[in-house]
Amino acid sequence: MIIILATMETEGSEAGENGARFSRLAIEYAKKYQGKIQTLPKVPVKSLNDFSIWYTPGVAAVSLEIAKNEDLSFEMTWRWNSVGIVTDGTRVLGLGNIGPYGAMAVMEGKGLIFKYLGGVDAVPIPINVHDKDEIVKVVKAIEPAFGGINLEDIESPKCFYLLEKLSSEMNIPVWHDDQLGTAGATLAGILNALKLTGRIPEKTKVVFFGSGAANIATVKLFKAAGFDLKNIVMVDSKGVLHAEREDMDSLMKNNPWKYELGLQTNGSNIKGTVVDALEGADVLIAASVPGPGTIKGEWIRKMAKRSIVFALANPVPEIWPGEAKRNGAEIVATGRSDFPNQINNSMVFPGVFRGALDSRTKKINEKMIVYASMELAKFAEEKGIDENYIIPDMTEWEVFPRVAAAIASKSVEEGLARKKATREEFYLRAKEIIEKNREIIEKLMNMGYIEDIGR
Amino acid sequence: MEIKIRDLEENDLKEATDLVVRLKKFNSEHDPLFALTEDLDNVVMKYLKESITMDSRDVLVAEEEGKIVGIVLAEIVDRLFYQPLKEVRITELYVLPAYRKKGLGKRLIDEIAKKEKKKGCNIITVEFPNENLLAHKFYTSQGMRSIICVYGKML
């Protein structure tokens, strides 16, 4: 596969034009369709008498059964396949704190991807509550309705507290996609990039540029995947993070997660700026502020030979792939679909939740996510990886049931699954559900119930 | 590597000042009434230097291979109206982040308590910003409790 990278100027102007076009169309279609998802019955209604079974009086018997054994809610109601997408609207995409009403449009989009790629019934729940302990109360209160919770677009460091607290106190899996989805996709891409450049996780030096939710979660996941934290250096707007940095006490108070990483990472006690950190580094993972020019080409030249650069800021990566390559990077990934190697959490969460729901797991732990990332990497490897293909893209939908089976079987192994089956059984079930949902959507489009976009 | 606890010496002043300045900066995050004085570094260094020779103040440092990694400052306070009559009050206790959770804070408190007990102090107290929740937790774990409140406002 040959991909010719455009020059910096073209890369930049195309990004601008596309962005404006997508915005215009999104507004036009939002007005036309007035929402992106809806509920539909999954039982036959041939006459109104059928409601005596689906609703009262018949349904009372079902309720009594479930009341006696709550786990039956996974067998006798839609709970087994439903996920609540909860946001307080404090960090919506790159827009910042736009509040829960504005966040709804994004959550609907998320719901659509959940359905289309994972066959999951996901319900957007933007909430008008911002205090962290109040959010905990709200999310715990809706546990009976769902088989899983996807936290979305919640500001850092609140998001760390919520994920930790809710995961430990709820009996359904809680996921924060901005942390875990991004971390899972990044790990998958890196695993293949390491294979291609002859490296192993244990000895790879990684610099993380930007210390927001995504990168903090990614560092933690890298640790679970066998990377040595001492070989990892985190950099933020104040420079290299190290145990004696002036603001460490402040971090201890305000962001203990970052504080802990300040203590555990950077074994060589590097101080200074990102340039100092990049000297001889194998991998750069940037999730900071949009570029171009956030990362300079000359910095890449400081890195080890055959370096790996992930520039994940959206909508414009910290450095254009062409520039990174001209300065010595062998493998470059971004967050964008118009360049090779898109690191996209949509490759992770639909499969993860499919598997989590199918195994009725109580939690999704780090081991399970690492396992899912490895499966994602393996899928690409089986097809043949090269510098422009280190991770599958969204068109390769066959990967989602594979990720689902990885999550579900690991959940059984970890003793977290309510429902046990073999990896093969989980795979076939996930495949069947995802295929069926895609068919339903296709049929609805063919029959005109989902109106054509008219282009 | 062994961490030694010993009296503050002139040679330590630069490093010791850095630790106390860190603590003062941390204190200032907890309440605007702890806004930092100008020229903080020099003020702290002068204060520490005086403490070396003063009877009513003691400073101990924790040292690992020539590096100062922790510090405790204490003042001896006369109690006119209550018994016991002499109190040692810890005004600063700081341990570098990488050396925390290893019992060093407790060792510093124990050592200063031992030293001041010999000078007739039979009660040990500590002061810190009320909003410093981590300090509440730490000193409670050391068997101490809140015994006095200081309220304040700007005039």
Coordinates of C-alpha atoms in Angstrom, one line a residue:
Chain A
M1 CA 0.0 0.0 0.0
I2 CA 1.5 3.3 -1.0
I3 CA 0.2 6.5 0.5
I4 CA 1.7 9.8 -0.5
L5 CA 1.7 12.2 2.3
A6 CA 0.7 15.7 1.3
T7 CA 2.8 18.7 2.1
M8 CA 2.2 20.6 5.2
E9 CA 0.3 23.4 3.5
T10 CA -2.2 21.1 1.7
E11 CA -2.7 19.1 4.9
G12 CA -3.6 22.2 6.7
S13 CA -6.1 23.8 4.3
E14 CA -7.9 20.5 3.6
A15 CA -8.5 20.1 7.3
G16 CA -10.0 23.5 7.5
E17 CA -12.3 23.0 4.5
N18 CA -13.5 19.6 5.7
G19 CA -14.2 20.9 9.1
A20 CA -16.4 23.7 7.8
R21 CA -18.3 21.3 5.5
F22 CA -19.0 18.8 8.2
S23 CA -20.3 21.5 10.6
R24 CA -22.6 22.8 7.9
L25 CA -24.0 19.4 7.1
A26 CA -24.3 18.4 10.8
I27 CA -26.6 21.4 11.5
E28 CA -28.7 20.8 8.4
Y29 CA -29.2 17.1 9.2
A30 CA -29.8 17.7 12.9
K31 CA -32.8 19.9 11.9
K32 CA -34.0 17.4 9.4
Y33 CA -33.8 14.2 11.5
Q34 CA -34.4 15.8 14.9
G35 CA -32.3 13.2 16.8
K36 CA -30.2 10.2 15.7
I37 CA -31.6 7.3 17.6
Q38 CA -35.0 6.0 18.8
T39 CA -36.6 3.1 20.5
L40 CA -38.4 0.4 18.6
P41 CA -40.3 -2.7 19.8
K42 CA -38.6 -6.1 19.6
V43 CA -41.7 -8.1 20.3
P44 CA -44.7 -8.7 17.9
V45 CA -47.8 -6.7 18.4
K46 CA -50.5 -8.2 16.2
S47 CA -53.4 -7.0 18.2
L48 CA -54.0 -4.8 21.2
N49 CA -54.7 -8.0 23.2
D50 CA -50.9 -8.7 23.0
F51 CA -50.4 -6.0 25.5
S52 CA -52.0 -8.3 28.1
I53 CA -48.7 -10.2 27.9
W54 CA -46.2 -7.4 27.2
Y55 CA -47.9 -5.2 29.7
T56 CA -50.5 -5.8 32.4
P57 CA -51.7 -8.1 33.7
G58 CA -49.2 -10.6 32.3
V59 CA -46.1 -8.6 32.9
A60 CA -46.6 -8.6 36.7
A61 CA -45.5 -12.2 36.8
V62 CA -42.2 -11.3 35.2
S63 CA -41.7 -8.4 37.6
L64 CA -42.3 -10.8 40.6
E65 CA -39.7 -13.2 39.2
I66 CA -37.1 -10.5 38.8
A67 CA -37.9 -9.0 42.2
K68 CA -37.0 -12.4 43.8
N69 CA -33.7 -12.6 41.9
E70 CA -32.4 -9.3 40.5
D71 CA -30.0 -11.0 38.1
L72 CA -33.0 -12.2 36.2
S73 CA -33.3 -8.6 35.0
F74 CA -30.5 -9.5 32.6
E75 CA -32.5 -12.5 31.3
M76 CA -36.0 -11.2 31.1
T77 CA -35.7 -7.5 30.3
W78 CA -33.6 -5.4 27.9
R79 CA -31.1 -4.7 30.7
W80 CA -28.7 -7.2 29.3
N81 CA -28.1 -5.1 26.2
S82 CA -28.6 -1.6 27.5
V83 CA -26.0 1.0 28.4
G84 CA -26.4 4.5 29.9
I85 CA -24.2 7.2 28.3
V86 CA -23.8 9.7 31.2
T87 CA -22.3 13.1 30.9
D88 CA -22.4 16.4 32.8
G89 CA -21.3 18.2 29.7
T90 CA -18.2 19.6 31.4
R91 CA -15.7 18.6 28.7
V92 CA -17.5 18.0 25.5
L93 CA -15.1 17.1 22.6
G94 CA -12.7 20.0 22.3
L95 CA -15.5 22.5 23.2
G96 CA -15.0 22.5 26.9
N97 CA -17.8 23.0 29.5
I98 CA -20.8 23.6 27.2
G99 CA -23.3 21.9 29.6
P100 CA -25.6 18.9 29.4
Y101 CA -28.1 20.3 26.8
G102 CA -25.5 20.9 24.2
A103 CA -23.8 17.6 25.1
M104 CA -26.9 15.7 24.0
A105 CA -26.1 15.9 20.3
V106 CA -22.8 14.2 20.9
M107 CA -24.2 11.5 23.2
E108 CA -26.8 10.7 20.5
G109 CA -23.9 10.2 18.1
K110 CA -22.2 7.9 20.6
G111 CA -25.5 6.0 20.9
L112 CA -25.6 5.6 17.2
I113 CA -22.1 4.1 17.1
F114 CA -22.9 1.8 20.0
K115 CA -25.8 0.5 18.0
Y116 CA -24.2 0.3 14.6
L117 CA -20.9 -1.2 15.6
G118 CA -21.7 -3.0 18.7
G119 CA -25.4 -3.8 18.5
V120 CA -25.8 -2.1 21.9
D121 CA -29.0 -0.2 23.0
A122 CA -27.3 2.9 24.5
V123 CA -29.3 5.7 26.0
P124 CA -28.0 9.2 26.2
I125 CA -28.3 10.7 29.7
P126 CA -26.9 14.2 30.0
I127 CA -27.4 15.3 33.6
N128 CA -27.8 18.7 35.2
V129 CA -25.6 17.9 38.1
H130 CA -21.9 18.8 38.5
D131 CA -20.7 18.0 42.0
K132 CA -18.7 14.8 41.9
D133 CA -20.5 13.1 44.7
E134 CA -23.9 14.1 43.4
I135 CA -23.0 12.5 40.0
V136 CA -22.0 9.4 41.9
K137 CA -25.5 9.3 43.5
V138 CA -27.2 9.8 40.2
V139 CA -25.3 7.1 38.4
K140 CA -25.7 4.6 41.2
A141 CA -29.4 5.4 41.2
I142 CA -29.9 4.3 37.6
E143 CA -28.0 1.0 38.0
P144 CA -31.3 -1.1 37.8
A145 CA -31.9 0.2 34.3
F146 CA -28.7 -0.7 32.7
G147 CA -26.2 -3.5 32.0
G148 CA -23.4 -1.0 31.8
I149 CA -22.5 2.7 32.2
N150 CA -20.4 4.7 29.8
L151 CA -19.2 8.0 31.2
E152 CA -18.5 10.5 28.6
D153 CA -17.0 14.0 28.2
I154 CA -16.6 14.7 31.9
E155 CA -13.8 17.0 32.9
S156 CA -10.5 15.9 34.6
P157 CA -9.7 15.2 37.4
K158 CA -13.3 14.6 38.3
C159 CA -13.5 11.8 35.8
F160 CA -10.8 9.8 37.6
Y161 CA -12.7 10.0 40.8
L162 CA -16.0 9.0 39.2
L163 CA -14.5 6.1 37.3
E164 CA -12.7 4.7 40.4
K165 CA -15.6 5.3 42.8
L166 CA -18.4 4.0 40.5
S167 CA -16.4 1.0 39.3
S168 CA -15.8 -0.1 42.9
E169 CA -19.3 0.5 44.1
M170 CA -21.5 -0.7 41.2
N171 CA -22.2 -4.2 40.1
I172 CA -22.3 -3.4 36.4
P173 CA -19.3 -2.3 34.3
V174 CA -18.4 1.4 34.3
W175 CA -16.3 2.8 31.5
H176 CA -15.1 6.3 30.8
D177 CA -14.4 6.4 27.1
D178 CA -12.2 9.5 27.1
Q179 CA -9.9 7.6 29.4
L180 CA -10.2 3.9 28.6
G181 CA -11.3 3.9 25.0
T182 CA -8.5 6.2 24.0
A183 CA -6.0 4.3 26.1
G184 CA -7.2 0.9 24.6
A185 CA -6.9 2.1 21.0
T186 CA -3.5 3.7 21.7
L187 CA -2.1 0.6 23.2
A188 CA -3.3 -1.5 20.3
G189 CA -1.6 0.8 17.8
I190 CA 1.6 0.9 19.9
L191 CA 1.8 -2.9 20.2
N192 CA 1.9 -3.2 16.5
A193 CA 4.2 -0.3 16.0
L194 CA 6.6 -1.9 18.5
K195 CA 6.5 -5.2 16.5
L196 CA 7.3 -3.4 13.3
T197 CA 10.3 -1.6 14.8
G198 CA 11.7 -4.5 16.7
R199 CA 10.9 -3.4 20.2
I200 CA 9.4 -4.9 23.4
P201 CA 7.2 -3.0 25.8
E202 CA 9.4 -3.7 28.8
K203 CA 12.4 -1.8 27.3
T204 CA 10.6 0.9 25.3
K205 CA 11.1 4.5 26.3
V206 CA 7.8 6.5 26.0
V207 CA 7.2 10.2 26.3
F208 CA 3.7 11.3 26.9
F209 CA 3.0 14.9 25.8
G210 CA 0.0 16.2 27.6
S211 CA -1.2 14.9 30.9
G212 CA -5.0 15.1 30.6
A213 CA -7.5 12.2 31.2
A214 CA -6.5 10.3 28.0
N215 CA -2.8 10.2 28.6
I216 CA -3.0 9.5 32.3
A217 CA -5.3 6.6 31.6
T218 CA -3.0 5.4 28.8
V219 CA 0.0 5.4 31.1
K220 CA -1.9 3.3 33.6
L221 CA -2.9 0.9 30.9
F222 CA 0.6 0.7 29.5
K223 CA 1.8 -0.3 33.0
A224 CA -0.8 -3.1 33.0
A225 CA 0.5 -4.1 29.5
G226 CA 4.0 -4.6 30.8
F227 CA 5.7 -1.3 30.1
D228 CA 8.1 -0.2 32.9
L229 CA 6.9 3.1 34.4
K230 CA 10.5 4.1 35.0
N231 CA 10.9 4.3 31.2
I232 CA 7.9 6.5 30.8
V233 CA 8.2 10.3 31.0
M234 CA 5.1 12.6 31.2
V235 CA 5.2 16.1 30.0
D236 CA 2.6 18.8 30.5
S237 CA 2.4 22.6 30.1
K238 CA 4.8 23.0 33.0
G239 CA 7.4 20.7 31.5
V240 CA 8.6 17.2 32.5
L241 CA 6.8 15.7 35.4
H242 CA 9.1 14.4 38.1
A243 CA 8.9 13.7 41.8
E244 CA 10.5 17.0 42.9
R245 CA 8.6 19.3 40.6
E246 CA 7.4 22.4 42.4
D247 CA 3.7 21.7 41.9
M248 CA 3.8 18.1 43.2
D249 CA 2.1 19.0 46.5
S250 CA -0.6 20.9 44.6
L251 CA -1.1 17.8 42.4
M252 CA -1.3 15.6 45.5
K253 CA -4.3 17.7 46.6
N254 CA -6.0 18.4 43.3
N255 CA -5.1 15.5 41.0
P256 CA -3.7 12.6 43.1
W257 CA -3.7 10.4 40.0
K258 CA -1.2 12.5 38.2
Y259 CA 0.7 13.0 41.5
E260 CA 1.1 9.2 41.8
L261 CA 2.4 9.0 38.2
G262 CA 4.8 11.8 39.0
L263 CA 6.3 9.5 41.7
Q264 CA 6.3 6.3 39.7
T265 CA 7.3 7.4 36.2
N266 CA 10.6 9.1 35.0
G267 CA 13.0 6.7 36.6
S268 CA 16.0 8.6 35.3
N269 CA 14.7 11.7 36.9
I270 CA 14.7 13.8 33.8
K271 CA 13.9 17.5 34.4
G272 CA 13.2 20.3 32.0
T273 CA 11.1 20.5 28.8
V274 CA 9.7 18.0 26.3
V275 CA 13.0 18.4 24.3
D276 CA 15.0 17.0 27.2
A277 CA 12.5 14.1 27.6
L278 CA 12.6 13.2 23.9
E279 CA 16.3 12.7 23.8
G280 CA 16.7 9.1 22.7
A281 CA 13.0 8.2 23.3
D282 CA 11.4 5.5 21.2
V283 CA 7.8 6.6 21.3
L284 CA 6.0 9.9 21.6
I285 CA 2.4 9.9 22.4
A286 CA 0.9 13.4 22.2
A287 CA -2.7 14.1 23.4
S288 CA -2.3 17.8 24.1
V289 CA -3.5 20.9 22.1
P290 CA -4.3 20.9 18.4
G291 CA -1.5 21.7 16.0
P292 CA 0.1 22.1 13.7
G293 CA 3.3 23.3 15.3
T294 CA 2.5 22.1 18.8
I295 CA 5.3 19.5 18.3
K296 CA 8.2 20.7 16.2
G297 CA 10.0 18.6 13.6
E298 CA 13.4 19.2 15.3
W299 CA 12.1 17.6 18.5
I300 CA 11.4 14.4 16.6
R301 CA 15.0 14.4 15.4
K302 CA 16.1 14.0 19.0
M303 CA 14.3 10.7 19.3
A304 CA 15.9 7.2 18.8
K305 CA 16.1 5.8 15.3
R306 CA 12.9 4.2 13.9
S307 CA 10.8 6.3 16.3
I308 CA 7.1 6.1 16.7
V309 CA 5.0 9.3 16.9
F310 CA 1.3 9.3 17.9
A311 CA -0.1 12.9 17.5
L312 CA -3.6 12.5 18.7
A313 CA -5.0 16.0 19.1
N314 CA -8.2 16.7 17.1
P315 CA -9.1 18.2 14.8
V316 CA -5.5 18.9 13.8
P317 CA -2.7 16.7 15.1
E318 CA 0.2 18.3 17.1
I319 CA 2.4 17.7 14.1
W320 CA 1.4 16.8 10.5
P321 CA 2.4 13.1 9.7
G322 CA 4.4 14.3 6.8
E323 CA 6.5 16.6 8.9
A324 CA 7.0 13.9 11.6
K325 CA 8.2 11.5 8.9
R326 CA 10.5 13.9 7.3
N327 CA 12.2 14.3 10.7
G328 CA 12.8 10.7 11.2
A329 CA 9.6 9.1 12.5
E330 CA 9.0 5.7 11.0
I331 CA 5.5 5.2 12.2
V332 CA 3.0 8.0 12.7
A333 CA -0.6 7.8 13.9
T334 CA -3.2 10.5 14.4
G335 CA -6.8 10.8 15.6
R336 CA -8.0 11.5 12.0
S337 CA -9.5 9.2 9.5
D338 CA -8.0 11.0 6.5
F339 CA -4.5 9.8 7.5
P340 CA -3.2 6.3 7.9
N341 CA -3.3 4.8 11.4
Q342 CA -6.3 6.5 13.0
I343 CA -6.3 6.0 16.8
N344 CA -10.0 6.0 17.4
N345 CA -11.8 4.9 20.5
S346 CA -14.7 3.8 18.3
M347 CA -12.5 0.8 17.5
V348 CA -12.7 -0.2 21.2
F349 CA -15.8 0.7 23.1
P350 CA -18.4 -1.0 20.8
G351 CA -16.7 -4.4 21.0
V352 CA -15.8 -3.9 24.7
F353 CA -19.4 -3.3 25.7
R354 CA -20.6 -6.1 23.4
G355 CA -18.4 -8.5 25.3
A356 CA -19.1 -6.9 28.7
L357 CA -22.8 -7.2 28.2
D358 CA -22.7 -10.7 26.7
S359 CA -20.8 -12.0 29.7
R360 CA -22.9 -9.9 32.1
T361 CA -19.6 -8.8 33.6
K362 CA -19.6 -6.9 36.9
K363 CA -16.6 -4.9 35.9
I364 CA -14.2 -4.1 33.1
N365 CA -10.7 -4.3 34.7
E366 CA -7.3 -3.2 33.2
K367 CA -6.4 -6.8 32.3
M368 CA -9.5 -7.1 30.2
I369 CA -8.8 -3.9 28.4
V370 CA -5.2 -4.9 27.7
Y371 CA -6.5 -8.2 26.3
A372 CA -9.0 -6.3 24.1
S373 CA -6.1 -4.1 22.8
M374 CA -4.0 -7.2 22.0
E375 CA -6.9 -8.6 20.1
L376 CA -7.3 -5.4 18.1
A377 CA -3.6 -5.5 17.3
K378 CA -3.7 -9.2 16.4
F379 CA -6.5 -8.6 14.0
A380 CA -4.4 -6.1 12.1
E381 CA -1.4 -8.3 12.3
E382 CA -3.2 -11.2 10.8
K383 CA -4.1 -9.0 7.8
G384 CA -0.6 -7.8 7.5
I385 CA 0.8 -4.8 9.3
D386 CA 3.1 -2.1 7.9
E387 CA 3.9 1.5 8.7
N388 CA 0.6 2.6 7.3
Y389 CA -1.6 -0.1 8.8
I390 CA -1.0 -0.7 12.5
I391 CA -4.6 -0.8 13.7
P392 CA -7.9 -1.8 12.0
D393 CA -10.3 1.0 10.9
M394 CA -14.1 1.2 11.3
T395 CA -14.8 -0.4 8.0
E396 CA -13.4 -3.7 9.3
W397 CA -16.4 -4.5 11.3
E398 CA -15.4 -8.1 11.8
V399 CA -13.0 -6.9 14.5
F400 CA -15.8 -5.9 16.9
P401 CA -17.0 -9.4 17.7
R402 CA -13.3 -10.4 18.1
V403 CA -12.8 -7.7 20.7
A404 CA -16.1 -8.6 22.3
A405 CA -15.0 -12.3 22.6
A406 CA -11.7 -11.2 24.1
I407 CA -13.4 -9.0 26.8
A408 CA -16.1 -11.6 27.6
S409 CA -13.7 -14.6 27.9
K410 CA -11.3 -12.6 30.0
S411 CA -14.2 -11.5 32.2
V412 CA -15.0 -15.2 32.8
E413 CA -11.3 -15.9 33.6
E414 CA -11.2 -13.0 36.0
G415 CA -14.3 -14.3 37.8
L416 CA -16.3 -11.2 37.0
A417 CA -18.8 -12.8 34.5
R418 CA -22.4 -13.7 35.5
K419 CA -22.7 -15.7 32.3
K420 CA -20.1 -18.2 31.3
A421 CA -19.3 -19.4 27.8
T422 CA -16.3 -20.3 25.6
R423 CA -14.5 -17.6 23.7
E424 CA -15.8 -19.1 20.5
E425 CA -19.4 -19.0 21.8
F426 CA -19.0 -15.4 22.8
Y427 CA -17.6 -14.6 19.4
L428 CA -20.5 -16.2 17.5
R429 CA -23.1 -14.5 19.7
A430 CA -21.5 -11.1 19.3
K431 CA -21.2 -11.6 15.6
E432 CA -24.8 -12.6 15.4
I433 CA -26.0 -9.6 17.4
I434 CA -23.9 -7.1 15.5
E435 CA -24.9 -8.5 12.1
K436 CA -28.5 -8.5 13.0
N437 CA -28.5 -4.9 14.1
R438 CA -26.7 -3.8 10.9
E439 CA -29.3 -5.7 8.9
I440 CA -32.2 -4.0 10.7
I441 CA -30.7 -0.6 10.1
E442 CA -30.1 -1.5 6.5
K443 CA -33.6 -2.7 6.0
L444 CA -35.1 0.4 7.7
M445 CA -33.1 2.5 5.3
N446 CA -34.1 0.4 2.2
M447 CA -37.7 0.7 3.2
G448 CA -37.5 4.4 3.7
Y449 CA -38.3 4.4 7.4
I450 CA -34.9 5.8 7.9
E451 CA -35.1 8.6 5.4
D452 CA -32.4 9.0 2.8
I453 CA -30.2 11.9 3.3
G454 CA -31.0 13.3 -0.1
R455 CA -27.6 14.0 -1.5
Chain B
M1 CA 19.9 3.7 51.6
E2 CA 19.6 4.9 55.2
I3 CA 17.9 8.1 56.2
K4 CA 19.4 9.8 59.1
I5 CA 17.6 12.4 61.3
R6 CA 19.8 15.1 62.8
D7 CA 19.9 18.8 63.8
L8 CA 19.8 21.4 61.1
E9 CA 23.3 22.8 60.3
E10 CA 24.4 25.9 58.4
N11 CA 25.4 23.8 55.4
D12 CA 21.8 22.6 55.0
L13 CA 20.2 26.0 54.8
K14 CA 19.7 26.1 51.1
E15 CA 18.1 22.8 50.8
A16 CA 16.1 23.2 54.0
T17 CA 14.8 26.5 52.8
D18 CA 13.6 24.8 49.6
L19 CA 11.5 22.3 51.6
V20 CA 10.0 24.9 53.9
V21 CA 9.1 27.1 50.9
R22 CA 7.4 24.2 49.2
L23 CA 5.3 23.7 52.4
K24 CA 4.4 27.4 52.6
K25 CA 3.4 27.4 48.9
F26 CA 1.2 24.4 49.6
N27 CA -0.3 26.2 52.7
S28 CA -1.1 29.2 50.5
E29 CA -3.3 27.0 48.3
H30 CA -5.6 26.3 51.2
D31 CA -6.8 29.8 52.2
P32 CA -6.2 33.3 50.8
L33 CA -5.3 34.4 54.4
F34 CA -2.1 32.4 53.7
A35 CA -1.1 34.6 50.8
L36 CA 2.7 34.4 50.7
T37 CA 5.0 37.1 51.8
E38 CA 7.3 38.8 49.3
D39 CA 10.9 37.6 49.3
L40 CA 9.7 34.3 50.9
D41 CA 13.0 32.4 50.3
N42 CA 15.1 34.9 52.2
V43 CA 12.6 35.2 55.0
V44 CA 12.5 31.4 55.4
M45 CA 16.3 31.1 55.3
K46 CA 16.7 33.8 57.9
Y47 CA 14.2 32.1 60.1
L48 CA 15.9 28.7 59.8
K49 CA 19.3 30.2 60.4
E50 CA 18.1 31.9 63.6
S51 CA 16.6 28.6 64.8
I52 CA 20.0 26.9 64.8
T53 CA 21.1 29.0 67.8
M54 CA 17.7 29.7 69.5
D55 CA 16.8 27.7 72.6
S56 CA 13.1 28.0 72.0
R57 CA 13.2 26.6 68.5
D58 CA 14.5 23.4 67.1
V59 CA 14.8 22.1 63.5
L60 CA 15.5 18.5 62.6
V61 CA 16.3 17.3 59.0
A62 CA 16.1 13.9 57.4
E63 CA 19.2 13.3 55.3
E64 CA 19.9 10.6 52.7
E65 CA 23.4 10.5 51.4
G66 CA 23.9 14.2 51.8
K67 CA 20.5 15.2 50.4
I68 CA 17.9 16.8 52.7
V69 CA 14.6 14.9 52.1
G70 CA 12.5 16.0 55.1
I71 CA 12.3 18.7 57.8
V72 CA 10.5 19.4 61.0
L73 CA 10.4 22.8 62.8
A74 CA 9.2 23.1 66.4
E75 CA 8.8 25.9 68.8
I76 CA 8.7 25.6 72.6
V77 CA 5.6 27.4 74.0
D78 CA 5.0 28.3 77.6
R79 CA 1.5 27.5 78.8
L80 CA 0.7 29.9 81.6
F81 CA -2.8 28.8 82.4
Y82 CA -2.8 25.1 81.7
Q83 CA -0.9 22.0 82.6
P84 CA 1.5 20.7 81.4
L85 CA 3.3 24.0 81.4
K86 CA 5.5 23.4 78.4
E87 CA 4.4 22.5 74.9
V88 CA 6.3 21.7 71.8
R89 CA 4.5 22.9 68.8
I90 CA 5.4 21.6 65.3
T91 CA 5.0 24.6 62.9
E92 CA 6.4 22.9 59.8
L93 CA 6.7 19.3 58.7
Y94 CA 7.6 18.5 55.2
V95 CA 8.8 15.4 53.4
L96 CA 9.7 15.3 49.7
P97 CA 7.1 13.4 47.6
A98 CA 9.3 10.5 46.7
Y99 CA 10.1 9.8 50.4
R100 CA 6.5 9.8 51.6
K101 CA 4.5 6.8 52.8
K102 CA 7.6 5.3 54.3
G103 CA 7.1 6.4 57.9
L104 CA 9.5 9.3 57.7
G105 CA 7.0 11.9 58.9
K106 CA 6.3 9.8 62.0
R107 CA 10.1 9.4 62.6
L108 CA 10.6 13.2 62.4
I109 CA 7.7 13.7 64.9
D110 CA 9.0 11.1 67.3
E111 CA 12.6 12.5 67.2
I112 CA 11.5 16.1 67.8
A113 CA 9.2 14.8 70.7
K114 CA 12.1 12.9 72.2
K115 CA 14.3 16.0 72.0
E116 CA 11.8 18.4 73.5
K117 CA 10.7 16.0 76.2
K118 CA 14.3 16.3 77.6
K119 CA 13.7 20.1 77.7
G120 CA 10.6 19.6 79.8
C121 CA 7.8 19.6 77.2
N122 CA 5.0 17.2 78.1
I123 CA 2.6 18.0 75.3
I124 CA 3.1 18.1 71.6
T125 CA 0.9 20.1 69.2
V126 CA 0.9 20.9 65.5
E127 CA -0.5 23.7 63.5
F128 CA -1.6 23.6 59.8
P129 CA -4.2 25.2 57.6
N130 CA -7.7 24.0 58.5
E131 CA -8.5 23.1 54.9
N132 CA -5.5 20.8 54.6
L133 CA -7.5 17.6 54.8
L134 CA -4.5 15.4 54.2
A135 CA -2.8 16.9 57.4
H136 CA -6.0 16.2 59.4
K137 CA -5.8 12.6 58.3
F138 CA -2.1 12.2 59.0
Y139 CA -2.0 13.8 62.5
T140 CA -5.1 11.9 63.5
S141 CA -3.3 8.7 62.5
Q142 CA -0.5 9.8 64.8
G143 CA -2.9 9.7 67.8
M144 CA -3.5 13.5 67.9
R145 CA -6.8 15.4 67.9
S146 CA -8.0 18.9 67.2
I147 CA -7.7 20.9 70.5
I148 CA -8.0 24.5 69.5
C149 CA -9.6 26.5 66.7
V150 CA -8.2 29.7 65.1
Y151 CA -10.8 31.6 63.1
G152 CA -9.8 34.6 61.0
K153 CA -10.9 37.2 58.5
M154 CA -9.3 40.1 56.6
L155 CA -9.6 43.6 58.2

